[in-house]
Amino acid sequence: MQAEGIDTKLRGPAVWALVLTGVASFMAALDNLVVTTALPAIRADLGGGLEDLEWTVNAYTLTFAVLLMFGAALGDRFGRRRLFIAGLAVFTAASAAAALSPGIDALIAARAVQGVGAAVMMPLTLTLLTAAVPAARRGMALGIYGAVTGLAVASGPLIGGSLTEHISWQWIFWLNVPIGLALIPLARLRLAESTAPGARLDLPGTLLISGGLFGIVYALVNANAEGWTSAPVLTGLIAGTALVAGFVHHGFTHANPVLPMRLFRDRGFLGINLASLLMFLGMFGSIFLLSQFLQGVVGYSPTEAGLRMLPWTGMPMIVAPLAGILSDRIGGRPVVAAGLAFQALGLGWFAVILSADVSYAAQLPPLILSGIGMALYFAPAANVLMSTVSPADQGKASGTNNALREVGGALGVAVLASVFSAQGGYESPQAFTDGTVPALWIGAGAVALAAALALLVPRKAKDAPTPVSAPAPAAVAPGATDKVPAAG
């Protein structure tokens, strides 16, 4: 009888909403890591230096990060279905433009536009899903959705490597086009429209943080090529820092800021958000270099590199449920801190063993340790975050956390690649190894600091109440399954 009830209640609009939002989130989550194993092929085909490869990754993560909450607010104000379709259309068109890119600059521009589309589309996926699914079956629907997103992240390097090796790197982008073209009319026909009365947009805040982060990341990416004291680099650092400072001031004084700075007065909120930023800084920057190391130095094919990274990126699919049970029993803080410590140890282990002829048997233990650490972090992180704010602030709190993760990923690629460039390069396998080892130590140090900051979270974080608005997940994080409620 109960099984019949479940089947009945998930028919019609609920099923369509789950399928459409799940597939859309799969595409956006996949696009963050699918490009990592294709970087050597892109470099060989389109040319460009290390800075261009950094922007191939960062153009997507940065635009997604700074426009995430703004995209959610646009949907709240002008119609969630309407903006979801618009974001999906932009993402699909930008994917085609990326596949057709005649040069590295065109690819970077297309990736930036992809990030804009994802920033509008992703925060609205679970808003639409939650509205369509009956409350009694919402947990099951969100669980399926989270599993789909996690699968996309775990399989990103493998799918990217397989397409690159057996067809061409362009197909990591062409893959999105038929899917997007099919989803657009179906979303128009099968999803219900909704808005949030009274939703407001914070355009000044969005412009301040967008300009500030672009300036800082631009300076970090170009520092080694142009010199730390060159005019463009100094301008980027100074102007970017000033704009970020203006954004912080705006967050304290504006009536309805995209990011209320008052939230950071809570030490738990401050701790878990700084830990998230540093976690992604160390992790994403390391993946950026290690995915190239496995191909350019060790000699794996793109598919082999993707398969060999699965113990890291795919481990959360196995361990996360156990980590969730553990956090329920002993609290989220020790599980998050332990996960970050394991991730730091894994990166440090990699730095110790890395050499031009390192075997996969030697790589496997740090890959597994890093994957376990990632799972221990992600499983309770959302609940720990929500326990630090009131129900009324959960939407902006979760959006803030996911935006900071994206920022951390962009900074991680920029910072670790800068260290790599200063200490090594692409000239030979040994030069690549010489640059990667100190970069990994920096990544390990960043994640170790994140583990210490996680201890700022109150000792026993209570279970967070159900968010007051529907969430949507981060698109970048390996194993990320926590949600971003729609802003407003």
CSV table of C-alpha atoms in Angstrom, one decimal:
chain,number,residue,atom,x,y,z
A,1,MET,CA,0.0,0.0,0.0
A,2,GLN,CA,2.8,2.4,0.9
A,3,ALA,CA,4.7,1.5,-2.3
A,4,GLU,CA,1.6,2.3,-4.3
A,5,GLY,CA,1.4,5.7,-2.5
A,6,ILE,CA,4.9,6.5,-3.4
A,7,ASP,CA,4.4,5.5,-7.0
A,8,THR,CA,1.2,7.6,-7.3
A,9,LYS,CA,2.7,10.7,-5.7
A,10,LEU,CA,5.7,10.7,-7.9
A,11,ARG,CA,3.9,10.6,-11.1
A,12,GLY,CA,3.3,13.5,-13.5
A,13,PRO,CA,4.8,16.8,-12.6
A,14,ALA,CA,7.0,15.4,-9.8
A,15,VAL,CA,8.7,12.9,-12.1
A,16,TRP,CA,9.2,15.4,-14.8
A,17,ALA,CA,10.6,17.9,-12.4
A,18,LEU,CA,13.1,15.3,-11.0
A,19,VAL,CA,14.2,14.3,-14.4
A,20,LEU,CA,14.6,17.8,-15.9
A,21,THR,CA,16.3,19.4,-12.9
A,22,GLY,CA,18.5,16.3,-12.3
A,23,VAL,CA,19.8,16.2,-15.9
A,24,ALA,CA,20.4,20.0,-15.9
A,25,SER,CA,22.4,19.8,-12.6
A,26,PHE,CA,24.3,16.8,-14.0
A,27,MET,CA,25.5,18.9,-16.9
A,28,ALA,CA,26.5,21.8,-14.8
A,29,ALA,CA,28.3,19.7,-12.2
A,30,LEU,CA,30.0,17.6,-14.8
A,31,ASP,CA,31.4,20.7,-16.5
A,32,ASN,CA,33.6,21.7,-13.6
A,33,LEU,CA,35.8,18.6,-13.6
A,34,VAL,CA,35.2,17.2,-17.0
A,35,VAL,CA,37.7,19.7,-18.4
A,36,THR,CA,40.6,18.8,-16.1
A,37,THR,CA,41.7,15.6,-17.9
A,38,ALA,CA,41.3,17.4,-21.3
A,39,LEU,CA,43.7,20.2,-20.5
A,40,PRO,CA,46.8,18.6,-22.1
A,41,ALA,CA,44.8,17.9,-25.3
A,42,ILE,CA,43.5,21.5,-25.3
A,43,ARG,CA,47.0,22.9,-24.8
A,44,ALA,CA,48.3,20.7,-27.7
A,45,ASP,CA,45.5,21.7,-30.0
A,46,LEU,CA,44.9,25.4,-29.2
A,47,GLY,CA,48.3,26.4,-27.8
A,48,GLY,CA,48.6,28.8,-24.9
A,49,GLY,CA,50.5,28.7,-21.7
A,50,LEU,CA,49.8,27.8,-18.1
A,51,GLU,CA,47.9,31.1,-17.6
A,52,ASP,CA,45.5,30.1,-20.5
A,53,LEU,CA,44.9,26.7,-18.9
A,54,GLU,CA,44.1,28.4,-15.6
A,55,TRP,CA,41.6,30.6,-17.2
A,56,THR,CA,40.0,27.7,-19.0
A,57,VAL,CA,39.0,26.4,-15.6
A,58,ASN,CA,38.6,29.6,-13.7
A,59,ALA,CA,36.5,31.5,-16.3
A,60,TYR,CA,33.7,29.0,-15.4
A,61,THR,CA,34.2,28.8,-11.7
A,62,LEU,CA,34.6,32.5,-11.2
A,63,THR,CA,31.5,33.6,-13.1
A,64,PHE,CA,29.5,30.9,-11.4
A,65,ALA,CA,30.7,31.9,-8.0
A,66,VAL,CA,30.0,35.7,-8.2
A,67,LEU,CA,26.6,35.3,-10.0
A,68,LEU,CA,25.2,32.4,-8.1
A,69,MET,CA,23.1,34.3,-5.6
A,70,PHE,CA,22.2,37.0,-8.1
A,71,GLY,CA,20.9,34.3,-10.5
A,72,ALA,CA,18.7,32.9,-7.7
A,73,ALA,CA,17.4,36.3,-7.0
A,74,LEU,CA,16.6,36.9,-10.7
A,75,GLY,CA,14.5,33.7,-10.7
A,76,ASP,CA,12.7,34.7,-7.5
A,77,ARG,CA,11.8,38.1,-9.0
A,78,PHE,CA,11.1,37.3,-12.7
A,79,GLY,CA,10.0,33.7,-12.6
A,80,ARG,CA,12.0,30.6,-11.7
A,81,ARG,CA,11.0,28.5,-14.7
A,82,ARG,CA,11.6,31.4,-17.1
A,83,LEU,CA,15.1,32.1,-15.7
A,84,PHE,CA,15.9,28.4,-15.5
A,85,ILE,CA,15.1,28.0,-19.2
A,86,ALA,CA,17.1,31.2,-19.9
A,87,GLY,CA,20.1,29.9,-18.0
A,88,LEU,CA,19.9,26.5,-19.7
A,89,ALA,CA,19.8,28.2,-23.1
A,90,VAL,CA,22.9,30.3,-22.3
A,91,PHE,CA,24.7,27.3,-21.0
A,92,THR,CA,23.8,25.2,-24.1
A,93,ALA,CA,24.8,27.9,-26.5
A,94,ALA,CA,28.1,28.6,-24.7
A,95,SER,CA,28.9,24.9,-24.8
A,96,ALA,CA,28.5,24.9,-28.5
A,97,ALA,CA,30.7,28.0,-28.7
A,98,ALA,CA,33.4,26.3,-26.6
A,99,ALA,CA,33.4,23.2,-28.9
A,100,LEU,CA,33.7,25.5,-31.9
A,101,SER,CA,36.5,27.7,-30.4
A,102,PRO,CA,39.2,28.4,-33.0
A,103,GLY,CA,41.7,29.5,-30.3
A,104,ILE,CA,42.3,29.5,-26.6
A,105,ASP,CA,40.9,33.0,-26.0
A,106,ALA,CA,37.6,32.1,-27.6
A,107,LEU,CA,37.4,29.0,-25.4
A,108,ILE,CA,38.0,31.0,-22.3
A,109,ALA,CA,35.3,33.5,-23.3
A,110,ALA,CA,32.9,30.6,-24.0
A,111,ARG,CA,33.7,29.1,-20.6
A,112,ALA,CA,32.9,32.4,-18.9
A,113,VAL,CA,29.5,32.5,-20.6
A,114,GLN,CA,28.9,28.9,-19.5
A,115,GLY,CA,29.5,30.0,-15.9
A,116,VAL,CA,26.9,32.7,-16.3
A,117,GLY,CA,24.3,30.3,-17.6
A,118,ALA,CA,25.1,27.8,-14.8
A,119,ALA,CA,24.8,30.5,-12.2
A,120,VAL,CA,21.3,31.3,-13.3
A,121,MET,CA,20.2,27.7,-13.9
A,122,MET,CA,21.7,25.9,-10.9
A,123,PRO,CA,20.2,27.8,-7.9
A,124,LEU,CA,16.7,27.3,-9.4
A,125,THR,CA,16.8,23.5,-10.1
A,126,LEU,CA,15.8,22.4,-6.6
A,127,THR,CA,13.5,25.4,-6.1
A,128,LEU,CA,11.5,24.0,-9.0
A,129,LEU,CA,11.9,20.4,-7.9
A,130,THR,CA,10.8,21.1,-4.3
A,131,ALA,CA,7.7,23.0,-5.5
A,132,ALA,CA,6.7,20.0,-7.7
A,133,VAL,CA,7.2,17.1,-5.3
A,134,PRO,CA,4.8,16.5,-2.4
A,135,ALA,CA,6.3,17.1,1.0
A,136,ALA,CA,5.9,13.5,2.1
A,137,ARG,CA,8.1,12.3,-0.8
A,138,ARG,CA,10.5,15.3,-1.0
A,139,GLY,CA,13.3,13.6,0.9
A,140,MET,CA,13.4,10.7,-1.5
A,141,ALA,CA,13.4,13.1,-4.5
A,142,LEU,CA,16.2,15.2,-3.1
A,143,GLY,CA,18.2,12.1,-2.3
A,144,ILE,CA,18.0,10.9,-5.9
A,145,TYR,CA,18.9,14.4,-7.1
A,146,GLY,CA,21.9,14.6,-4.8
A,147,ALA,CA,23.1,11.2,-6.0
A,148,VAL,CA,22.8,12.3,-9.6
A,149,THR,CA,24.9,15.4,-8.9
A,150,GLY,CA,27.5,13.4,-7.0
A,151,LEU,CA,27.8,10.9,-9.8
A,152,ALA,CA,28.4,13.8,-12.3
A,153,VAL,CA,31.2,15.1,-10.1
A,154,ALA,CA,32.8,11.7,-9.5
A,155,SER,CA,32.7,10.7,-13.2
A,156,GLY,CA,33.8,14.1,-14.5
A,157,PRO,CA,37.5,13.3,-15.0
A,158,LEU,CA,36.7,9.9,-16.4
A,159,ILE,CA,34.1,11.1,-18.9
A,160,GLY,CA,36.4,14.0,-19.9
A,161,GLY,CA,39.3,11.6,-20.4
A,162,SER,CA,37.3,9.1,-22.4
A,163,LEU,CA,35.8,11.6,-24.8
A,164,THR,CA,39.1,13.3,-25.2
A,165,GLU,CA,41.0,10.1,-26.0
A,166,HIS,CA,38.4,8.3,-28.2
A,167,ILE,CA,36.7,11.2,-30.0
A,168,SER,CA,38.1,14.7,-29.3
A,169,TRP,CA,38.2,17.2,-26.4
A,170,GLN,CA,35.5,19.3,-28.2
A,171,TRP,CA,33.0,16.6,-27.3
A,172,ILE,CA,33.2,17.4,-23.6
A,173,PHE,CA,31.3,20.5,-24.7
A,174,TRP,CA,29.3,19.0,-27.6
A,175,LEU,CA,27.8,16.5,-25.1
A,176,ASN,CA,25.8,19.4,-23.5
A,177,VAL,CA,24.2,20.6,-26.7
A,178,PRO,CA,21.6,17.9,-27.6
A,179,ILE,CA,20.8,17.5,-23.9
A,180,GLY,CA,20.2,21.2,-23.5
A,181,LEU,CA,18.1,21.5,-26.7
A,182,ALA,CA,15.9,18.6,-25.5
A,183,LEU,CA,15.5,20.0,-22.0
A,184,ILE,CA,14.4,23.6,-23.0
A,185,PRO,CA,11.0,22.7,-24.6
A,186,LEU,CA,10.3,20.0,-22.0
A,187,ALA,CA,11.0,22.5,-19.2
A,188,ARG,CA,8.6,25.0,-20.8
A,189,LEU,CA,5.9,22.4,-21.0
A,190,ARG,CA,6.4,20.3,-17.8
A,191,LEU,CA,7.6,22.7,-15.1
A,192,ALA,CA,5.3,25.1,-13.2
A,193,GLU,CA,6.1,28.8,-13.0
A,194,SER,CA,6.7,30.5,-9.6
A,195,THR,CA,8.1,33.7,-8.1
A,196,ALA,CA,8.9,35.1,-4.7
A,197,PRO,CA,6.9,38.2,-4.1
A,198,GLY,CA,9.0,41.1,-2.9
A,199,ALA,CA,12.4,39.6,-4.0
A,200,ARG,CA,15.0,42.3,-4.5
A,201,LEU,CA,18.2,42.4,-6.6
A,202,ASP,CA,21.5,43.7,-5.3
A,203,LEU,CA,23.2,44.8,-8.5
A,204,PRO,CA,25.8,47.1,-6.8
A,205,GLY,CA,27.0,44.3,-4.5
A,206,THR,CA,27.2,41.9,-7.4
A,207,LEU,CA,29.3,44.3,-9.5
A,208,LEU,CA,31.6,45.0,-6.5
A,209,ILE,CA,32.4,41.4,-5.8
A,210,SER,CA,32.6,40.4,-9.5
A,211,GLY,CA,35.1,43.1,-10.3
A,212,GLY,CA,37.1,42.5,-7.1
A,213,LEU,CA,37.5,38.8,-7.5
A,214,PHE,CA,38.3,39.2,-11.2
A,215,GLY,CA,41.1,41.7,-10.4
A,216,ILE,CA,42.7,39.5,-7.7
A,217,VAL,CA,42.5,36.3,-9.8
A,218,TYR,CA,43.8,38.1,-12.9
A,219,ALA,CA,46.8,39.3,-10.9
A,220,LEU,CA,47.5,35.9,-9.4
A,221,VAL,CA,47.3,34.1,-12.8
A,222,ASN,CA,49.5,36.6,-14.6
A,223,ALA,CA,52.0,37.4,-11.8
A,224,ASN,CA,54.8,35.0,-13.0
A,225,ALA,CA,54.5,35.8,-16.6
A,226,GLU,CA,54.4,39.6,-16.2
A,227,GLY,CA,56.1,40.1,-12.8
A,228,TRP,CA,54.6,40.8,-9.4
A,229,THR,CA,55.6,44.5,-9.7
A,230,SER,CA,54.2,45.0,-13.2
A,231,ALA,CA,51.5,47.6,-13.7
A,232,PRO,CA,48.7,45.1,-14.7
A,233,VAL,CA,49.4,42.8,-11.8
A,234,LEU,CA,49.6,45.6,-9.2
A,235,THR,CA,46.5,47.2,-10.6
A,236,GLY,CA,44.6,44.0,-10.4
A,237,LEU,CA,45.7,43.3,-6.8
A,238,ILE,CA,45.1,46.9,-5.6
A,239,ALA,CA,41.8,47.5,-7.4
A,240,GLY,CA,40.5,44.0,-6.7
A,241,THR,CA,41.3,44.3,-3.0
A,242,ALA,CA,39.6,47.7,-2.9
A,243,LEU,CA,36.5,46.4,-4.6
A,244,VAL,CA,36.3,43.4,-2.3
A,245,ALA,CA,36.6,45.8,0.7
A,246,GLY,CA,33.8,47.9,-0.8
A,247,PHE,CA,31.7,44.8,-1.1
A,248,VAL,CA,32.3,44.0,2.6
A,249,HIS,CA,31.3,47.5,3.6
A,250,HIS,CA,28.2,47.2,1.3
A,251,GLY,CA,27.3,44.0,3.1
A,252,PHE,CA,27.2,45.9,6.4
A,253,THR,CA,25.3,49.0,5.3
A,254,HIS,CA,23.0,47.9,2.5
A,255,ALA,CA,19.4,47.2,3.4
A,256,ASN,CA,19.2,43.9,1.4
A,257,PRO,CA,22.7,42.9,0.5
A,258,VAL,CA,23.5,39.8,-1.6
A,259,LEU,CA,25.7,38.7,1.3
A,260,PRO,CA,24.8,40.1,4.8
A,261,MET,CA,28.1,40.5,6.6
A,262,ARG,CA,26.4,40.2,10.0
A,263,LEU,CA,26.3,36.5,9.4
A,264,PHE,CA,30.1,36.3,9.9
A,265,ARG,CA,29.8,37.6,13.4
A,266,ASP,CA,28.9,34.0,14.4
A,267,ARG,CA,32.2,32.1,14.9
A,268,GLY,CA,30.7,28.9,13.7
A,269,PHE,CA,29.5,30.5,10.4
A,270,LEU,CA,32.9,32.2,10.0
A,271,GLY,CA,34.8,29.0,10.7
A,272,ILE,CA,32.9,26.6,8.4
A,273,ASN,CA,32.9,29.2,5.5
A,274,LEU,CA,36.6,29.9,5.8
A,275,ALA,CA,37.3,26.1,6.0
A,276,SER,CA,35.2,25.6,2.9
A,277,LEU,CA,37.1,28.2,0.9
A,278,LEU,CA,40.5,26.8,2.0
A,279,MET,CA,39.4,23.2,1.3
A,280,PHE,CA,38.5,24.1,-2.3
A,281,LEU,CA,41.7,26.2,-2.7
A,282,GLY,CA,43.9,23.2,-1.8
A,283,MET,CA,41.8,20.5,-3.4
A,284,PHE,CA,40.9,22.2,-6.7
A,285,GLY,CA,44.3,23.6,-7.3
A,286,SER,CA,45.8,20.1,-6.7
A,287,ILE,CA,43.5,18.4,-9.1
A,288,PHE,CA,44.3,21.0,-11.7
A,289,LEU,CA,48.0,20.0,-11.6
A,290,LEU,CA,47.7,16.3,-10.8
A,291,SER,CA,45.4,15.6,-13.7
A,292,GLN,CA,48.1,17.1,-16.0
A,293,PHE,CA,50.9,15.3,-14.2
A,294,LEU,CA,49.3,11.9,-14.7
A,295,GLN,CA,49.2,12.4,-18.4
A,296,GLY,CA,52.2,14.6,-19.2
A,297,VAL,CA,54.7,13.0,-16.8
A,298,VAL,CA,53.5,9.5,-15.9
A,299,GLY,CA,52.3,8.9,-19.4
A,300,TYR,CA,48.7,7.8,-18.8
A,301,SER,CA,46.1,8.3,-21.5
A,302,PRO,CA,43.2,10.7,-20.7
A,303,THR,CA,40.9,7.8,-20.0
A,304,GLU,CA,43.5,6.1,-17.8
A,305,ALA,CA,44.1,9.3,-15.9
A,306,GLY,CA,40.4,9.7,-15.3
A,307,LEU,CA,40.0,6.1,-14.1
A,308,ARG,CA,43.0,6.5,-11.7
A,309,MET,CA,41.5,9.6,-10.1
A,310,LEU,CA,38.3,7.8,-9.2
A,311,PRO,CA,39.5,6.7,-5.8
A,312,TRP,CA,39.7,10.4,-5.0
A,313,THR,CA,36.7,11.9,-6.8
A,314,GLY,CA,34.4,8.9,-6.4
A,315,MET,CA,35.1,7.9,-2.8
A,316,PRO,CA,32.4,10.3,-1.4
A,317,MET,CA,29.8,8.2,-3.2
A,318,ILE,CA,30.7,5.3,-0.9
A,319,VAL,CA,31.8,6.9,2.3
A,320,ALA,CA,29.4,9.9,2.6
A,321,PRO,CA,26.4,7.8,3.9
A,322,LEU,CA,28.6,6.4,6.7
A,323,ALA,CA,30.0,9.8,7.4
A,324,GLY,CA,26.5,11.2,7.7
A,325,ILE,CA,25.6,8.5,10.3
A,326,LEU,CA,28.8,9.2,12.2
A,327,SER,CA,28.1,12.9,12.3
A,328,ASP,CA,24.6,12.2,13.7
A,329,ARG,CA,26.1,10.3,16.6
A,330,ILE,CA,29.1,12.5,17.6
A,331,GLY,CA,28.3,15.8,16.0
A,332,GLY,CA,29.4,17.4,12.7
A,333,ARG,CA,32.4,19.4,14.0
A,334,PRO,CA,34.8,16.4,14.6
A,335,VAL,CA,33.8,14.7,11.4
A,336,VAL,CA,34.4,17.8,9.3
A,337,ALA,CA,37.7,18.5,11.0
A,338,ALA,CA,38.9,14.9,10.6
A,339,GLY,CA,37.9,14.9,6.9
A,340,LEU,CA,39.9,18.1,6.3
A,341,ALA,CA,42.8,16.6,8.2
A,342,PHE,CA,42.7,13.4,6.1
A,343,GLN,CA,42.6,15.5,2.9
A,344,ALA,CA,45.6,17.5,4.0
A,345,LEU,CA,47.5,14.3,4.8
A,346,GLY,CA,46.6,12.9,1.4
A,347,LEU,CA,48.0,15.9,-0.4
A,348,GLY,CA,51.1,16.0,1.8
A,349,TRP,CA,51.6,12.2,1.1
A,350,PHE,CA,51.4,13.0,-2.7
A,351,ALA,CA,54.0,15.7,-2.3
A,352,VAL,CA,56.3,13.2,-0.6
A,353,ILE,CA,56.1,10.4,-3.1
A,354,LEU,CA,55.8,12.4,-6.3
A,355,SER,CA,58.5,11.8,-8.9
A,356,ALA,CA,58.7,11.5,-12.6
A,357,ASP,CA,58.5,7.7,-12.4
A,358,VAL,CA,56.1,7.2,-9.5
A,359,SER,CA,54.0,4.1,-9.7
A,360,TYR,CA,50.2,3.9,-9.4
A,361,ALA,CA,50.6,1.6,-6.4
A,362,ALA,CA,52.4,4.4,-4.6
A,363,GLN,CA,49.7,6.9,-5.6
A,364,LEU,CA,46.7,4.8,-4.5
A,365,PRO,CA,47.0,5.3,-0.7
A,366,PRO,CA,47.0,9.1,-0.9
A,367,LEU,CA,44.2,9.0,-3.5
A,368,ILE,CA,42.0,6.9,-1.2
A,369,LEU,CA,42.9,9.0,1.9
A,370,SER,CA,42.0,12.2,0.1
A,371,GLY,CA,38.7,10.7,-1.1
A,372,ILE,CA,37.8,9.6,2.4
A,373,GLY,CA,38.7,13.0,3.8
A,374,MET,CA,36.5,14.7,1.1
A,375,ALA,CA,33.6,12.4,2.0
A,376,LEU,CA,33.9,13.1,5.7
A,377,TYR,CA,33.9,16.8,5.0
A,378,PHE,CA,31.0,17.0,2.6
A,379,ALA,CA,28.6,14.7,4.4
A,380,PRO,CA,28.0,16.9,7.5
A,381,ALA,CA,29.1,20.3,6.1
A,382,ALA,CA,25.7,21.4,5.1
A,383,ASN,CA,24.1,20.5,8.4
A,384,VAL,CA,27.0,22.2,10.3
A,385,LEU,CA,26.5,25.3,8.2
A,386,MET,CA,22.8,25.5,8.8
A,387,SER,CA,23.2,25.0,12.5
A,388,THR,CA,25.0,28.4,12.7
A,389,VAL,CA,22.1,30.5,11.3
A,390,SER,CA,18.4,31.1,11.9
A,391,PRO,CA,15.9,29.5,9.5
A,392,ALA,CA,15.3,32.9,7.9
A,393,ASP,CA,19.0,33.2,6.9
A,394,GLN,CA,19.4,29.7,5.6
A,395,GLY,CA,19.0,30.6,1.9
A,396,LYS,CA,21.7,33.2,1.9
A,397,ALA,CA,23.9,31.2,4.2
A,398,SER,CA,24.0,28.2,1.9
A,399,GLY,CA,24.4,30.4,-1.2
A,400,THR,CA,27.3,32.1,0.5
A,401,ASN,CA,29.0,28.8,1.3
A,402,ASN,CA,28.7,27.5,-2.2
A,403,ALA,CA,29.9,30.8,-3.7
A,404,LEU,CA,32.9,30.8,-1.4
A,405,ARG,CA,33.7,27.2,-2.4
A,406,GLU,CA,33.7,28.4,-6.1
A,407,VAL,CA,35.9,31.3,-5.2
A,408,GLY,CA,38.3,29.0,-3.3
A,409,GLY,CA,38.5,26.7,-6.4
A,410,ALA,CA,39.4,29.7,-8.6
A,411,LEU,CA,42.0,31.0,-6.2
A,412,GLY,CA,43.4,27.5,-5.7
A,413,VAL,CA,44.1,27.1,-9.4
A,414,ALA,CA,45.6,30.5,-9.6
A,415,VAL,CA,47.7,30.2,-6.4
A,416,LEU,CA,49.0,26.7,-6.9
A,417,ALA,CA,49.7,27.3,-10.6
A,418,SER,CA,51.6,30.4,-9.7
A,419,VAL,CA,53.8,28.3,-7.3
A,420,PHE,CA,54.2,25.6,-10.0
A,421,SER,CA,55.3,28.2,-12.5
A,422,ALA,CA,57.8,29.8,-10.2
A,423,GLN,CA,59.4,26.4,-9.3
A,424,GLY,CA,59.0,24.4,-12.5
A,425,GLY,CA,57.3,24.2,-15.8
A,426,TYR,CA,56.3,22.1,-18.9
A,427,GLU,CA,59.9,21.8,-20.2
A,428,SER,CA,60.5,18.2,-19.0
A,429,PRO,CA,58.9,15.6,-16.7
A,430,GLN,CA,61.4,16.6,-14.0
A,431,ALA,CA,60.5,20.3,-14.4
A,432,PHE,CA,56.8,19.5,-14.1
A,433,THR,CA,57.5,17.4,-11.0
A,434,ASP,CA,59.7,20.2,-9.4
A,435,GLY,CA,56.8,22.7,-9.8
A,436,THR,CA,54.1,20.4,-8.7
A,437,VAL,CA,55.6,19.2,-5.4
A,438,PRO,CA,55.8,22.7,-3.7
A,439,ALA,CA,52.4,23.5,-5.0
A,440,LEU,CA,51.0,20.4,-3.4
A,441,TRP,CA,52.6,21.4,-0.1
A,442,ILE,CA,50.8,24.7,-0.3
A,443,GLY,CA,47.5,22.9,-1.0
A,444,ALA,CA,48.1,20.6,1.9
A,445,GLY,CA,48.8,23.6,4.2
A,446,ALA,CA,45.7,25.4,3.1
A,447,VAL,CA,43.5,22.3,3.9
A,448,ALA,CA,45.3,21.8,7.2
A,449,LEU,CA,44.5,25.3,8.1
A,450,ALA,CA,40.9,24.6,7.1
A,451,ALA,CA,40.8,21.7,9.6
A,452,ALA,CA,41.9,24.1,12.4
A,453,LEU,CA,39.3,26.6,11.4
A,454,ALA,CA,36.6,24.0,11.5
A,455,LEU,CA,37.2,23.7,15.2
A,456,LEU,CA,35.6,27.2,15.5
A,457,VAL,CA,32.3,25.5,14.9
A,458,PRO,CA,30.4,25.0,18.2
A,459,ARG,CA,31.1,21.6,19.8
A,460,LYS,CA,27.7,20.1,19.3
A,461,ALA,CA,26.0,21.5,16.2
A,462,LYS,CA,22.3,20.8,16.3
A,463,ASP,CA,20.5,19.4,13.4
A,464,ALA,CA,19.5,22.2,11.1
A,465,PRO,CA,15.8,22.7,10.5
A,466,THR,CA,14.4,22.3,7.1
A,467,PRO,CA,15.4,25.3,4.9
A,468,VAL,CA,12.7,27.9,4.4
A,469,SER,CA,13.3,28.0,0.7
A,470,ALA,CA,14.2,25.2,-1.7
A,471,PRO,CA,17.9,24.5,-2.2
A,472,ALA,CA,20.2,23.9,-5.1
A,473,PRO,CA,23.7,22.3,-5.0
A,474,ALA,CA,27.2,23.5,-5.6
A,475,ALA,CA,28.2,22.6,-9.1
A,476,VAL,CA,31.9,22.3,-8.5
A,477,ALA,CA,32.8,20.3,-5.7
A,478,PRO,CA,33.8,16.7,-5.9
A,479,GLY,CA,31.3,14.8,-3.8
A,480,ALA,CA,29.3,17.9,-3.0
A,481,THR,CA,25.7,17.0,-2.1
A,482,ASP,CA,24.6,19.9,0.1
A,483,LYS,CA,22.2,22.5,-1.2
A,484,VAL,CA,21.9,26.2,-2.1
A,485,PRO,CA,18.5,27.6,-1.4
A,486,ALA,CA,17.2,30.2,-3.7
A,487,ALA,CA,18.1,33.7,-2.5
A,488,GLY,CA,15.4,36.1,-1.6
